[in-house]
Short mmCIF file of C-alpha atoms in Angstrom, two decimals:
data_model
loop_
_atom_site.label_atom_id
_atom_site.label_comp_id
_atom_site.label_asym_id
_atom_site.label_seq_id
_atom_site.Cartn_x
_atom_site.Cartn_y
_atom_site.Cartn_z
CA UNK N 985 -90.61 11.78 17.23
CA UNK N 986 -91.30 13.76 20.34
CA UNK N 987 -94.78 14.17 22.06
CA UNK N 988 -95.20 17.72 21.23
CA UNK N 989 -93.06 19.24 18.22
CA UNK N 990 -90.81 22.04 17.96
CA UNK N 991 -93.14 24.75 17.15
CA UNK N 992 -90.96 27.13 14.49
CA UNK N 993 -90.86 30.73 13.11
CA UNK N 994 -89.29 31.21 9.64
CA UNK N 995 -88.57 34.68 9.23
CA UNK N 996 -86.71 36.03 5.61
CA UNK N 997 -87.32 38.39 3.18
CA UNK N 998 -86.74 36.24 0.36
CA UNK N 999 -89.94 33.89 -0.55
CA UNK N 1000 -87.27 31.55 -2.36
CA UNK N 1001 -85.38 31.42 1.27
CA UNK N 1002 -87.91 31.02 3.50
CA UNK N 1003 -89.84 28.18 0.69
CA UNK N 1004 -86.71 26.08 1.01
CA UNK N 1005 -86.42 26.07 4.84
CA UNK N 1006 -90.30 24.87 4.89
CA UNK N 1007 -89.04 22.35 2.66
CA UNK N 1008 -86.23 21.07 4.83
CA UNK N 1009 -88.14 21.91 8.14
CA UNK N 1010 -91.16 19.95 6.13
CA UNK N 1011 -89.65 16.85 6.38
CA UNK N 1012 -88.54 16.46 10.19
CA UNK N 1013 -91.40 14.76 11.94
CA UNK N 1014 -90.88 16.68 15.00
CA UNK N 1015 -90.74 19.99 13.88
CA UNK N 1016 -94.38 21.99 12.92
CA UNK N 1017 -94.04 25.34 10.90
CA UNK N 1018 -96.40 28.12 12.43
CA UNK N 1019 -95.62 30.76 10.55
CA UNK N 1020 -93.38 32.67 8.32
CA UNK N 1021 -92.74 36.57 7.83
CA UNK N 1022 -90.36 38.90 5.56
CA UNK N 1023 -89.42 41.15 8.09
CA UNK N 1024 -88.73 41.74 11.69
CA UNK N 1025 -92.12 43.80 12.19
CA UNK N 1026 -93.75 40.97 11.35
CA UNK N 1027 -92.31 38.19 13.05
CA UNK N 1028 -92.86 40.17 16.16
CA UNK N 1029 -96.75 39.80 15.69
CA UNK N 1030 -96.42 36.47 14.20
CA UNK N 1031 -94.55 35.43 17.61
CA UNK N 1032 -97.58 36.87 19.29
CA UNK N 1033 -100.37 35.31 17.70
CA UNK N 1034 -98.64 31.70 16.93
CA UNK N 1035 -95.79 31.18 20.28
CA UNK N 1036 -93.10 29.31 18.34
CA UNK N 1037 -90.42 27.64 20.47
CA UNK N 1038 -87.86 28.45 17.82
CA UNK N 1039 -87.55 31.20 15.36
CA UNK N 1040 -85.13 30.88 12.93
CA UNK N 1041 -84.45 34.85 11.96
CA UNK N 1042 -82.06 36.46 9.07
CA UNK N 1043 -80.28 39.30 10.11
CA UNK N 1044 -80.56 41.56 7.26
CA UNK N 1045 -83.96 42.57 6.24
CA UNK N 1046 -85.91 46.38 5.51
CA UNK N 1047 -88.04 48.00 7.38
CA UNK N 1048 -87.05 46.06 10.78
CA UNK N 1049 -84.00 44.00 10.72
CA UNK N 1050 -83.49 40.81 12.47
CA UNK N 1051 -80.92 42.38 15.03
CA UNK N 1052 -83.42 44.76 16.13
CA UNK N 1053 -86.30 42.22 16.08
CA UNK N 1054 -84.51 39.29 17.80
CA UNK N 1055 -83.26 41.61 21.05
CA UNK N 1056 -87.29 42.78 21.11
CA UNK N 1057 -88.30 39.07 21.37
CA UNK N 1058 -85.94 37.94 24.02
CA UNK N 1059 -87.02 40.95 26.21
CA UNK N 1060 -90.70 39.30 26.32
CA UNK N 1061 -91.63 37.31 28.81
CA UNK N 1062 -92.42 34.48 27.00
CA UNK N 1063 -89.42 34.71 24.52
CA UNK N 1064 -88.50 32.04 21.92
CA UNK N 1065 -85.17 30.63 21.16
CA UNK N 1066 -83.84 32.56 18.55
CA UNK N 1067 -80.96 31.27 15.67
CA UNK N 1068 -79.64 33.80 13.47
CA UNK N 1069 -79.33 32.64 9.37
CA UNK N 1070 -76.27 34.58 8.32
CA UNK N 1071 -74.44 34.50 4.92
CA UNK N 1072 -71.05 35.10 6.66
CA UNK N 1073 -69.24 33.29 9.98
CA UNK N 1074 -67.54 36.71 10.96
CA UNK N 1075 -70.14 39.18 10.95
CA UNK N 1076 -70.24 41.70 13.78
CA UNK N 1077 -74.19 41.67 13.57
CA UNK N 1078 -74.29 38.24 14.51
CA UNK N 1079 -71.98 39.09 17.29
CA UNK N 1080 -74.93 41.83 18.30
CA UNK N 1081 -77.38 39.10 18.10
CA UNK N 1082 -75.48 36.62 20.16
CA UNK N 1083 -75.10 39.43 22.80
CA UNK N 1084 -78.62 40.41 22.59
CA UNK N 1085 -79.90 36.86 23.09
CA UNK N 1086 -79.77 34.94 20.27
CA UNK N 1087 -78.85 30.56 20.74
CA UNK N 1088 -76.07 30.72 18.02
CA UNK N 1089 -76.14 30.70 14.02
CA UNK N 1090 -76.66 29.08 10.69
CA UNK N 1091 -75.13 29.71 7.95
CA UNK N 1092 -77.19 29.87 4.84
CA UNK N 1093 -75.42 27.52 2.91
CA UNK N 1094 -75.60 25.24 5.84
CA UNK N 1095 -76.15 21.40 5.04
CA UNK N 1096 -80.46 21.10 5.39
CA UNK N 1097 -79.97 18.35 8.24
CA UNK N 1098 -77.53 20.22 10.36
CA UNK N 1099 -80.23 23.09 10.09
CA UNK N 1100 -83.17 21.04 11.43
CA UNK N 1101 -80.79 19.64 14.44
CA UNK N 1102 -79.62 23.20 15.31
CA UNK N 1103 -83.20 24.01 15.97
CA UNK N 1104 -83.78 20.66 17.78
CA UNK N 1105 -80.72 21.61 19.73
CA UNK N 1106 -81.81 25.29 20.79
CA UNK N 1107 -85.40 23.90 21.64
CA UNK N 1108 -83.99 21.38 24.08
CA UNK N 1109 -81.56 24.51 25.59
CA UNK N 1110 -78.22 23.67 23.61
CA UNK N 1111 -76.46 26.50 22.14
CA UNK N 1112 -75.27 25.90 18.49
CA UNK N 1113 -72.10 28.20 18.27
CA UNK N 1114 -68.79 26.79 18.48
CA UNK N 1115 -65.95 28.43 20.74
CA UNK N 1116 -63.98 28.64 17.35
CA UNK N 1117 -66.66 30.54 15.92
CA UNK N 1118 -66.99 32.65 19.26
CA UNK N 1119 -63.13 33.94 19.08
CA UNK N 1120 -63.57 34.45 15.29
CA UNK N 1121 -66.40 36.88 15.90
CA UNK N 1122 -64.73 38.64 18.76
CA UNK N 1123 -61.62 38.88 16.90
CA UNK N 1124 -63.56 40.31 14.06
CA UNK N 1125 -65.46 42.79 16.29
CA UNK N 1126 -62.44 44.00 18.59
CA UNK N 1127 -61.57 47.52 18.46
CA UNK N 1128 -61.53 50.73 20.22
CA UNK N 1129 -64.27 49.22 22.51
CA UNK N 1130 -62.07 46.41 23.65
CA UNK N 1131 -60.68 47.39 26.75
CA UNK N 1132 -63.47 48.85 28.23
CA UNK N 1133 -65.33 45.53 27.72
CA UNK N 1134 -62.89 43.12 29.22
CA UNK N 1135 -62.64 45.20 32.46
CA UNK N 1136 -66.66 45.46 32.30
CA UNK N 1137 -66.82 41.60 31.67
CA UNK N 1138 -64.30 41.11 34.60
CA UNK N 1139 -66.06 43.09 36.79
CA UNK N 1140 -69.30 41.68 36.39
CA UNK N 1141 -67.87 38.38 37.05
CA UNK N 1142 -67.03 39.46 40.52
CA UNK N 1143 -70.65 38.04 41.39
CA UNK N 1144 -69.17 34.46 40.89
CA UNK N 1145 -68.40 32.10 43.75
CA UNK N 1146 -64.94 30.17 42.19
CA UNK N 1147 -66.96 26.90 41.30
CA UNK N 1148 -69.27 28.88 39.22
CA UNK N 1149 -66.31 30.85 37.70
CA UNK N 1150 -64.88 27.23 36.68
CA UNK N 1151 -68.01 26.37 35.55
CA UNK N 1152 -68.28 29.47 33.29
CA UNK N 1153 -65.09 28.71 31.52
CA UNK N 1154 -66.09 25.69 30.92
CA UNK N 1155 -68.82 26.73 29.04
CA UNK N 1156 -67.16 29.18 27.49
CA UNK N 1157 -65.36 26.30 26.22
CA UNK N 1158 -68.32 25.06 24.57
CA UNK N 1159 -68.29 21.90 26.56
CA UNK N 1160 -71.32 20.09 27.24
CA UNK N 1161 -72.76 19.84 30.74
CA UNK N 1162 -71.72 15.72 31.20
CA UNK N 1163 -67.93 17.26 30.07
CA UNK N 1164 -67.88 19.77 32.45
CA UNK N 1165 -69.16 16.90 35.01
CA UNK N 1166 -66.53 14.75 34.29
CA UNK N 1167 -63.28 17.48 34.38
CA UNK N 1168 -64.61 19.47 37.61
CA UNK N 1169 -66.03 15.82 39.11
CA UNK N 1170 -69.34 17.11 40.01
CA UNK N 1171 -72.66 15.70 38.89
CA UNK N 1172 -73.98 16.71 35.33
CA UNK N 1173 -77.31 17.86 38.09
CA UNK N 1174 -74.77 19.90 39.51
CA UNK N 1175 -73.45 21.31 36.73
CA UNK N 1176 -77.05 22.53 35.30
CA UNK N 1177 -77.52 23.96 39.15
CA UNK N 1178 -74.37 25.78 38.96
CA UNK N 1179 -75.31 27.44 35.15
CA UNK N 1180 -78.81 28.26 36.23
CA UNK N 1181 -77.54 30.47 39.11
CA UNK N 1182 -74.38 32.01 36.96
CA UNK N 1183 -77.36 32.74 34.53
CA UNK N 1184 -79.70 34.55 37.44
CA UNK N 1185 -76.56 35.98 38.71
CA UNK N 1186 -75.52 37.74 35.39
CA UNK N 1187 -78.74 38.33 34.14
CA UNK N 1188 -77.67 36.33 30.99
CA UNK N 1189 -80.30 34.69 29.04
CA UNK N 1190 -78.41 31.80 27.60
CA UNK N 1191 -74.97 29.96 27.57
CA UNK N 1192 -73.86 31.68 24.64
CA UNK N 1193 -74.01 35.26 26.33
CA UNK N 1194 -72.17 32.85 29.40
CA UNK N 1195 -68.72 31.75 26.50
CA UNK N 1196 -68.99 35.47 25.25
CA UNK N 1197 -68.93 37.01 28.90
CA UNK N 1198 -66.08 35.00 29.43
CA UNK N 1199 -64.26 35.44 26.38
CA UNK N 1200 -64.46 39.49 27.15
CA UNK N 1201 -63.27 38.91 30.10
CA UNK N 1202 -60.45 37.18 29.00
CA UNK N 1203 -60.92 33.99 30.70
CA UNK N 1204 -60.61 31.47 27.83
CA UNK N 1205 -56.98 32.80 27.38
CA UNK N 1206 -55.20 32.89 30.71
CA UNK N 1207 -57.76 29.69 32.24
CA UNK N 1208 -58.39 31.27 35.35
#
């Protein structure tokens, strides 16, 4: 049990949804509930009123969805880790919510305990999205849009020195920061040095928008 629990967001417009998440989220010692809402709109002022470290958002809701309301939390200052509950793994609005700021993804139909530790793992800064996943969903979402995004991607990855370009890949990977340590021999310290300035450098919010950069820019392909 840690000092101070995860403080969590439930956000679904089904009651039946949202009563069985309490239920699993109920049970993990380190995790406190502050709130639930059926839509976007209300999330928003739940966030407000109760700071959760973690909301745990479905994308498709009325009046505001959970596309729209997850990109309007990360743009606040104080903005919560966000993982998207999805029905489907290639789904080109979880792609938007990825891109817009969102940790990773759950599937709905996800085993209860793998649920609670992808919130565990977003709170302590861990993405939970798996490169598999990540070239399913760009796969999915490629199109007429393609090209101009690699060369945009590639371009904006100009800003990298080449040990923060290696380190990029890596985590485009989806390797851990002690596996990136050990392949480029540097110091896992190191590591989380070089990802916090690729991060400020990119105006990224997260490693996932890192692997997806990457992936655009077609780096997880050719390696370089």
């Amino acid at each position: 049990m840690t000092a101070t629990p995860i403080r969590l967001l439930l956000v679904d417009d089904d009651p039946l949804v949202r009563a069985g998440l309490a239920l699993m989220m109920g049970g993990a010692e380190d995790i406190e509930i502050v709130g639930e809402a059926a839509d976007g709109a209300e999330a928003e002022e739940l966030v407000r009123r109760t700071r959760p470290d973690v909301v745990l958002m479905d994308i498709r809701m009325p009046s505001v969805d959970g596309l729209t309301a997850t990109r309007r939390l990360r743009a606040r200052p104080d903005a919560p880790q966000v993982v998207v509950l999805t029905t489907f793994h290639a789904d080109e609005q979880v792609l938007h919510a990825l891109r817009a700021g969102a940790a990773g993804f759950v599937l709905k139909d996800t085993p209860p305990a793998e649920i609670v530790q992808a919130v565990r793992r977003v709170a302590a800064g861990e993405p939970v999205l798996s490169p598999a996943v990540t070239r399913q969903l760009m796969r999915h979402a490629a199109g007429s849009a393609a090209d101009t995004r690699h060369a945009r991607a590639r371009d904006t990855l100009t800003v990298l020195n080449d040990r923060e370009r290696e380190v990029a890949v890596a985590v485009g990977r989806g390797l851990a920061n002690a596996q990136i340590a050990t392949e480029l021999f540097m110091s896992v310290a190191t590591v989380k040095t070089h990802v916090s300035r690729i991060l400020a450098k990119l105006d990224l919010d997260n490693r996932v928008q890192i692997a997806l950069l990457a992936y655009d820019a077609g780096l997880l392909e050719d390696g370089h």
